[in-house]
Short mmCIF file of C-alpha atoms and ligand atoms in Angstrom, two decimals:
data_model
loop_
_atom_site.label_atom_id
_atom_site.label_comp_id
_atom_site.label_asym_id
_atom_site.label_seq_id
_atom_site.Cartn_x
_atom_site.Cartn_y
_atom_site.Cartn_z
CA MET A 1432 -5.82 -0.25 -13.95
CA LYS A 1433 -8.41 -1.64 -11.53
CA ILE A 1434 -7.95 -0.59 -7.52
CA THR A 1435 -9.68 -2.32 -4.99
CA PHE A 1436 -9.75 -1.14 -1.13
CA LEU A 1437 -9.85 -4.17 0.79
CA GLY A 1438 -10.01 -2.43 4.08
CA HIS A 1439 -7.04 -1.16 6.60
CA ALA A 1440 -3.96 -0.68 4.18
CA SER A 1441 -5.08 -3.98 2.22
CA LEU A 1442 -5.84 -3.47 -1.89
CA SER A 1443 -6.26 -5.46 -4.42
CA ILE A 1444 -5.25 -4.32 -8.35
CA LYS A 1445 -5.74 -5.38 -11.45
CA VAL A 1446 -3.45 -4.70 -14.07
CA SER A 1447 -2.83 -6.10 -17.58
CA GLY A 1448 -4.88 -9.12 -16.77
CA ILE A 1449 -2.77 -9.78 -13.56
CA ASN A 1450 -4.12 -9.68 -10.22
CA ILE A 1451 -2.00 -8.17 -7.24
CA ILE A 1452 -2.92 -7.92 -3.65
CA VAL A 1453 -1.11 -5.62 -1.59
CA ASP A 1454 -0.68 -5.83 2.15
CA PRO A 1455 -3.40 -8.51 3.19
CA PHE A 1456 -5.12 -8.18 6.59
CA ILE A 1457 -8.44 -8.75 6.10
CA THR A 1458 -9.38 -11.61 8.17
CA GLY A 1459 -8.33 -9.62 11.25
CA ASN A 1460 -10.31 -7.03 10.43
CA PRO A 1461 -13.84 -6.60 11.83
CA ASN A 1462 -15.01 -4.12 9.13
CA ALA A 1463 -14.07 -6.16 6.22
CA SER A 1464 -16.23 -9.49 7.03
CA ASN A 1465 -17.84 -8.57 3.51
CA ILE A 1466 -14.23 -9.54 1.99
CA ASN A 1467 -13.81 -13.34 1.63
CA ILE A 1468 -10.18 -14.03 1.04
CA GLU A 1469 -10.73 -17.60 -0.40
CA SER A 1470 -12.63 -15.40 -3.38
CA LEU A 1471 -9.26 -13.34 -3.93
CA LYS A 1472 -7.36 -14.01 -6.85
CA ALA A 1473 -3.39 -12.99 -6.75
CA ASP A 1474 -0.66 -13.65 -9.24
CA TYR A 1475 1.52 -11.79 -6.66
CA ILE A 1476 1.38 -10.17 -3.29
CA LEU A 1477 3.38 -7.00 -2.12
CA ILE A 1478 4.18 -6.43 0.77
CA THR A 1479 5.33 -3.06 2.73
CA HIS A 1480 6.40 -4.23 5.88
CA ALA A 1481 6.32 -6.86 8.29
CA HIS A 1482 3.86 -6.02 10.86
CA GLN A 1483 0.85 -7.65 11.40
CA ASP A 1484 -1.92 -5.40 9.98
CA HIS A 1485 -0.09 -5.62 6.67
CA ILE A 1486 0.97 -9.44 6.38
CA LEU A 1487 -2.01 -11.32 8.55
CA ASP A 1488 -3.18 -13.25 5.23
CA VAL A 1489 -0.22 -13.38 3.55
CA GLU A 1490 0.01 -17.11 4.02
CA SER A 1491 -3.51 -18.30 3.54
CA ILE A 1492 -4.02 -15.89 0.13
CA ALA A 1493 -0.21 -17.43 -1.03
CA LYS A 1494 -1.45 -21.22 -0.60
CA ASN A 1495 -4.78 -20.62 -1.93
CA THR A 1496 -3.56 -18.95 -4.88
CA GLY A 1497 0.04 -19.80 -5.57
CA ALA A 1498 0.79 -16.18 -5.50
CA LYS A 1499 4.36 -14.77 -5.80
CA ILE A 1500 5.52 -12.63 -2.57
CA ILE A 1501 7.40 -9.10 -4.00
CA SER A 1502 8.85 -7.35 -0.89
CA ASN A 1503 12.01 -6.97 0.96
CA TYR A 1504 14.55 -9.23 0.87
CA GLU A 1505 13.77 -10.42 4.61
CA ILE A 1506 10.16 -10.44 3.79
CA VAL A 1507 10.77 -12.49 0.95
CA THR A 1508 13.40 -14.83 2.69
CA HIS A 1509 10.83 -15.25 5.59
CA TYR A 1510 8.14 -16.48 3.07
CA GLY A 1511 10.54 -18.55 1.36
CA SER A 1512 11.20 -20.66 4.65
CA LEU A 1513 7.55 -21.17 4.15
CA GLY A 1514 7.69 -22.91 0.67
CA ILE A 1515 6.35 -19.45 -0.51
CA GLU A 1516 8.31 -18.20 -3.53
CA GLY A 1517 8.93 -14.46 -3.84
CA HIS A 1518 11.01 -11.68 -5.76
CA PRO A 1519 13.30 -9.88 -3.34
CA MET A 1520 13.74 -6.49 -3.47
CA ASN A 1521 15.07 -3.55 -1.95
CA HIS A 1522 15.45 0.35 -1.36
CA GLY A 1523 16.01 2.18 -4.86
CA GLY A 1524 16.01 -0.80 -6.59
CA GLN A 1525 13.12 -1.13 -9.85
CA TRP A 1526 12.20 -4.62 -11.57
CA GLU A 1527 10.24 -4.94 -14.65
CA PHE A 1528 7.73 -7.79 -14.14
CA ASP A 1529 4.72 -9.32 -16.50
CA PHE A 1530 2.09 -6.19 -15.36
CA GLY A 1531 4.69 -3.31 -15.29
CA THR A 1532 7.33 -2.13 -13.13
CA VAL A 1533 7.88 -1.75 -9.36
CA LYS A 1534 10.45 0.63 -7.58
CA TYR A 1535 10.63 -0.02 -3.48
CA VAL A 1536 11.08 3.10 -2.16
CA ASN A 1537 11.54 4.57 1.07
CA ALA A 1538 9.30 4.79 4.05
CA ILE A 1539 9.47 6.04 7.38
CA HIS A 1540 8.44 3.67 9.57
CA THR A 1541 9.29 -0.12 11.48
CA SER A 1542 9.50 -3.19 10.42
CA SER A 1543 9.46 -6.38 12.74
CA PHE A 1544 7.27 -9.67 12.22
CA PRO A 1545 4.33 -10.26 15.11
CA ASP A 1546 7.20 -12.47 16.91
CA GLY A 1547 9.49 -9.56 16.83
CA SER A 1548 11.94 -10.69 14.39
CA TYR A 1549 13.47 -8.85 12.01
CA GLY A 1550 11.48 -7.64 8.69
CA GLY A 1551 13.79 -5.55 7.07
CA GLN A 1552 13.09 -2.08 6.45
CA PRO A 1553 9.80 -0.70 5.52
CA GLY A 1554 8.99 0.32 1.71
CA GLY A 1555 6.58 1.56 -0.56
CA PHE A 1556 6.11 1.00 -3.87
CA VAL A 1557 6.11 3.08 -7.21
CA ILE A 1558 4.16 0.94 -9.63
CA GLU A 1559 3.68 1.75 -13.63
CA GLY A 1560 1.77 -0.27 -15.45
CA GLU A 1561 -0.81 0.20 -18.36
CA HIS A 1562 0.43 3.46 -19.09
CA LYS A 1563 -0.78 4.37 -15.23
CA ASN A 1564 1.45 5.26 -12.80
CA ILE A 1565 0.60 4.65 -8.92
CA TYR A 1566 2.67 5.12 -5.40
CA ILE A 1567 1.80 2.76 -2.53
CA ALA A 1568 3.09 4.55 0.38
CA GLY A 1569 3.11 1.72 3.14
CA ASP A 1570 3.00 3.05 6.29
CA THR A 1571 5.21 6.36 6.81
CA ALA A 1572 5.94 9.57 8.29
CA LEU A 1573 5.98 12.26 5.71
CA THR A 1574 9.58 12.54 4.26
CA PHE A 1575 11.26 14.81 2.09
CA ASP A 1576 12.42 11.36 -0.18
CA MET A 1577 8.80 11.18 -1.56
CA LYS A 1578 9.87 14.61 -3.51
CA LEU A 1579 12.42 11.80 -5.29
CA ILE A 1580 9.28 10.28 -7.00
CA PRO A 1581 8.00 12.74 -9.35
CA MET A 1582 11.42 13.70 -10.64
CA GLN A 1583 11.36 10.09 -12.50
CA THR A 1584 7.37 9.07 -12.57
CA LYS A 1585 4.39 11.37 -13.06
CA LEU A 1586 2.07 9.69 -10.88
CA ASP A 1587 -1.88 9.17 -11.49
CA LEU A 1588 -2.76 8.62 -8.34
CA ALA A 1589 -0.96 8.30 -4.57
CA ILE A 1590 -1.81 5.82 -1.90
CA LEU A 1591 -1.34 7.50 1.27
CA PRO A 1592 -1.65 6.40 4.75
CA VAL A 1593 -4.21 8.85 6.76
CA GLY A 1594 -4.86 7.43 10.00
CA ASP A 1595 -2.47 9.32 12.07
CA ASN A 1596 -0.70 8.15 15.28
CA PHE A 1597 0.91 5.43 13.75
CA THR A 1598 1.60 7.08 10.18
CA MET A 1599 1.01 10.52 8.75
CA GLY A 1600 -2.09 12.20 9.09
CA ILE A 1601 -4.26 14.15 6.78
CA ASN A 1602 -2.19 17.67 7.08
CA ASP A 1603 1.24 15.43 6.49
CA ALA A 1604 -0.68 13.32 3.70
CA ILE A 1605 -1.84 16.87 2.06
CA MET A 1606 1.80 17.80 2.09
CA ALA A 1607 3.00 14.13 0.90
CA SER A 1608 0.76 14.51 -2.01
CA GLU A 1609 2.37 17.82 -2.96
CA PHE A 1610 5.65 16.20 -2.49
CA VAL A 1611 5.00 13.60 -4.85
CA GLU A 1612 3.49 16.09 -7.52
CA CYS A 1613 -0.17 14.31 -7.37
CA ASP A 1614 -3.42 15.64 -6.49
CA LYS A 1615 -5.56 12.44 -6.78
CA VAL A 1616 -4.69 10.60 -3.19
CA LEU A 1617 -6.45 7.36 -2.53
CA GLY A 1618 -6.40 7.34 1.35
CA TYR A 1619 -6.13 4.50 3.62
CA HIS A 1620 -4.75 3.16 6.87
CA PHE A 1621 -7.91 4.71 8.81
CA ASP A 1622 -10.37 3.74 11.04
CA THR A 1623 -9.45 0.03 11.93
CA PHE A 1624 -8.67 0.57 15.37
CA GLY A 1625 -9.38 3.49 17.62
CA TYR A 1626 -5.72 5.45 17.23
CA ILE A 1627 -6.79 5.90 13.86
CA GLU A 1628 -10.16 6.59 13.17
CA ILE A 1629 -10.68 9.80 11.13
CA ASP A 1630 -14.06 12.09 10.35
CA HIS A 1631 -14.11 11.53 6.61
CA ASP A 1632 -15.84 14.90 5.70
CA ALA A 1633 -13.48 16.89 7.83
CA ALA A 1634 -10.62 15.37 5.99
CA LYS A 1635 -12.11 15.16 2.41
CA ARG A 1636 -12.74 18.83 3.18
CA LYS A 1637 -9.26 19.78 4.15
CA PHE A 1638 -7.72 18.20 0.58
CA TYR A 1639 -10.38 20.46 -1.20
CA GLU A 1640 -9.26 23.26 0.34
CA ARG A 1641 -5.72 22.47 -0.84
CA GLY A 1642 -7.02 21.84 -4.54
CA LYS A 1643 -6.69 18.02 -4.10
CA ASP A 1644 -9.15 15.38 -3.94
CA LEU A 1645 -8.95 12.68 -1.45
CA MET A 1646 -11.21 9.52 -1.77
CA LEU A 1647 -11.69 7.29 0.74
CA LEU A 1648 -13.37 4.13 -0.51
CA ASP A 1649 -15.67 1.61 1.40
CA ILE A 1650 -14.46 -1.83 1.75
CA GLY A 1651 -14.93 -3.80 -1.76
CA GLU A 1652 -15.41 -0.72 -3.56
CA SER A 1653 -13.44 -0.06 -6.76
CA ILE A 1654 -11.78 2.94 -8.79
CA GLU A 1655 -10.53 2.50 -12.21
CA LEU A 1656 -7.83 4.67 -13.42
NI1 NI B 2358 3.30 -0.80 10.59
MN1 MN B 2359 -0.22 -0.59 9.61
#
């Protein structure tokens, strides 16, 4: 499984030869000018919630690639009305796709479309594929619900927001990594706007002091699991 950071909360994941894009917000991110959305490959687009900083480039990527949306019922219905195919899910539901299984799990946040219309309830994803398991938390507060995840899935990587203000910050993300029982964390949702700028070295040091590894990738950088 190869995971590439596309800036903010956007990821590209390659698993079993299938390309997945998560929460694409690229053309609106001045820090991500090195990513050309036309060159992105996608068989699926996973969307955690309907906020603009998670959906901005969904339509253009879906139209370029023919990718199918995987998200909550309301978001999939919204894109369905624009002629984009999707697979609707809701909290607690799991489905086996051609690249592995996806479970839509709880997140504590909000989820409205940029025009204010209802975007369902926000979520995160637990993905099991190629014998590797990852948790993509989405925008969320720290929540006890995270403790449910390791009861069913042994995670190889937790992708957690670390930018604070709109989501968990560093201290809560450290606790979240304890809740999900995964010491290997990829941080996201930081530095894009003034409210969520973080000190990278201080953040990594805090994780390290708790015996955990926080990775903060450059935009376009990849890790292999
Ligand atoms: Ni959000
Ligand atoms: Mn966000």
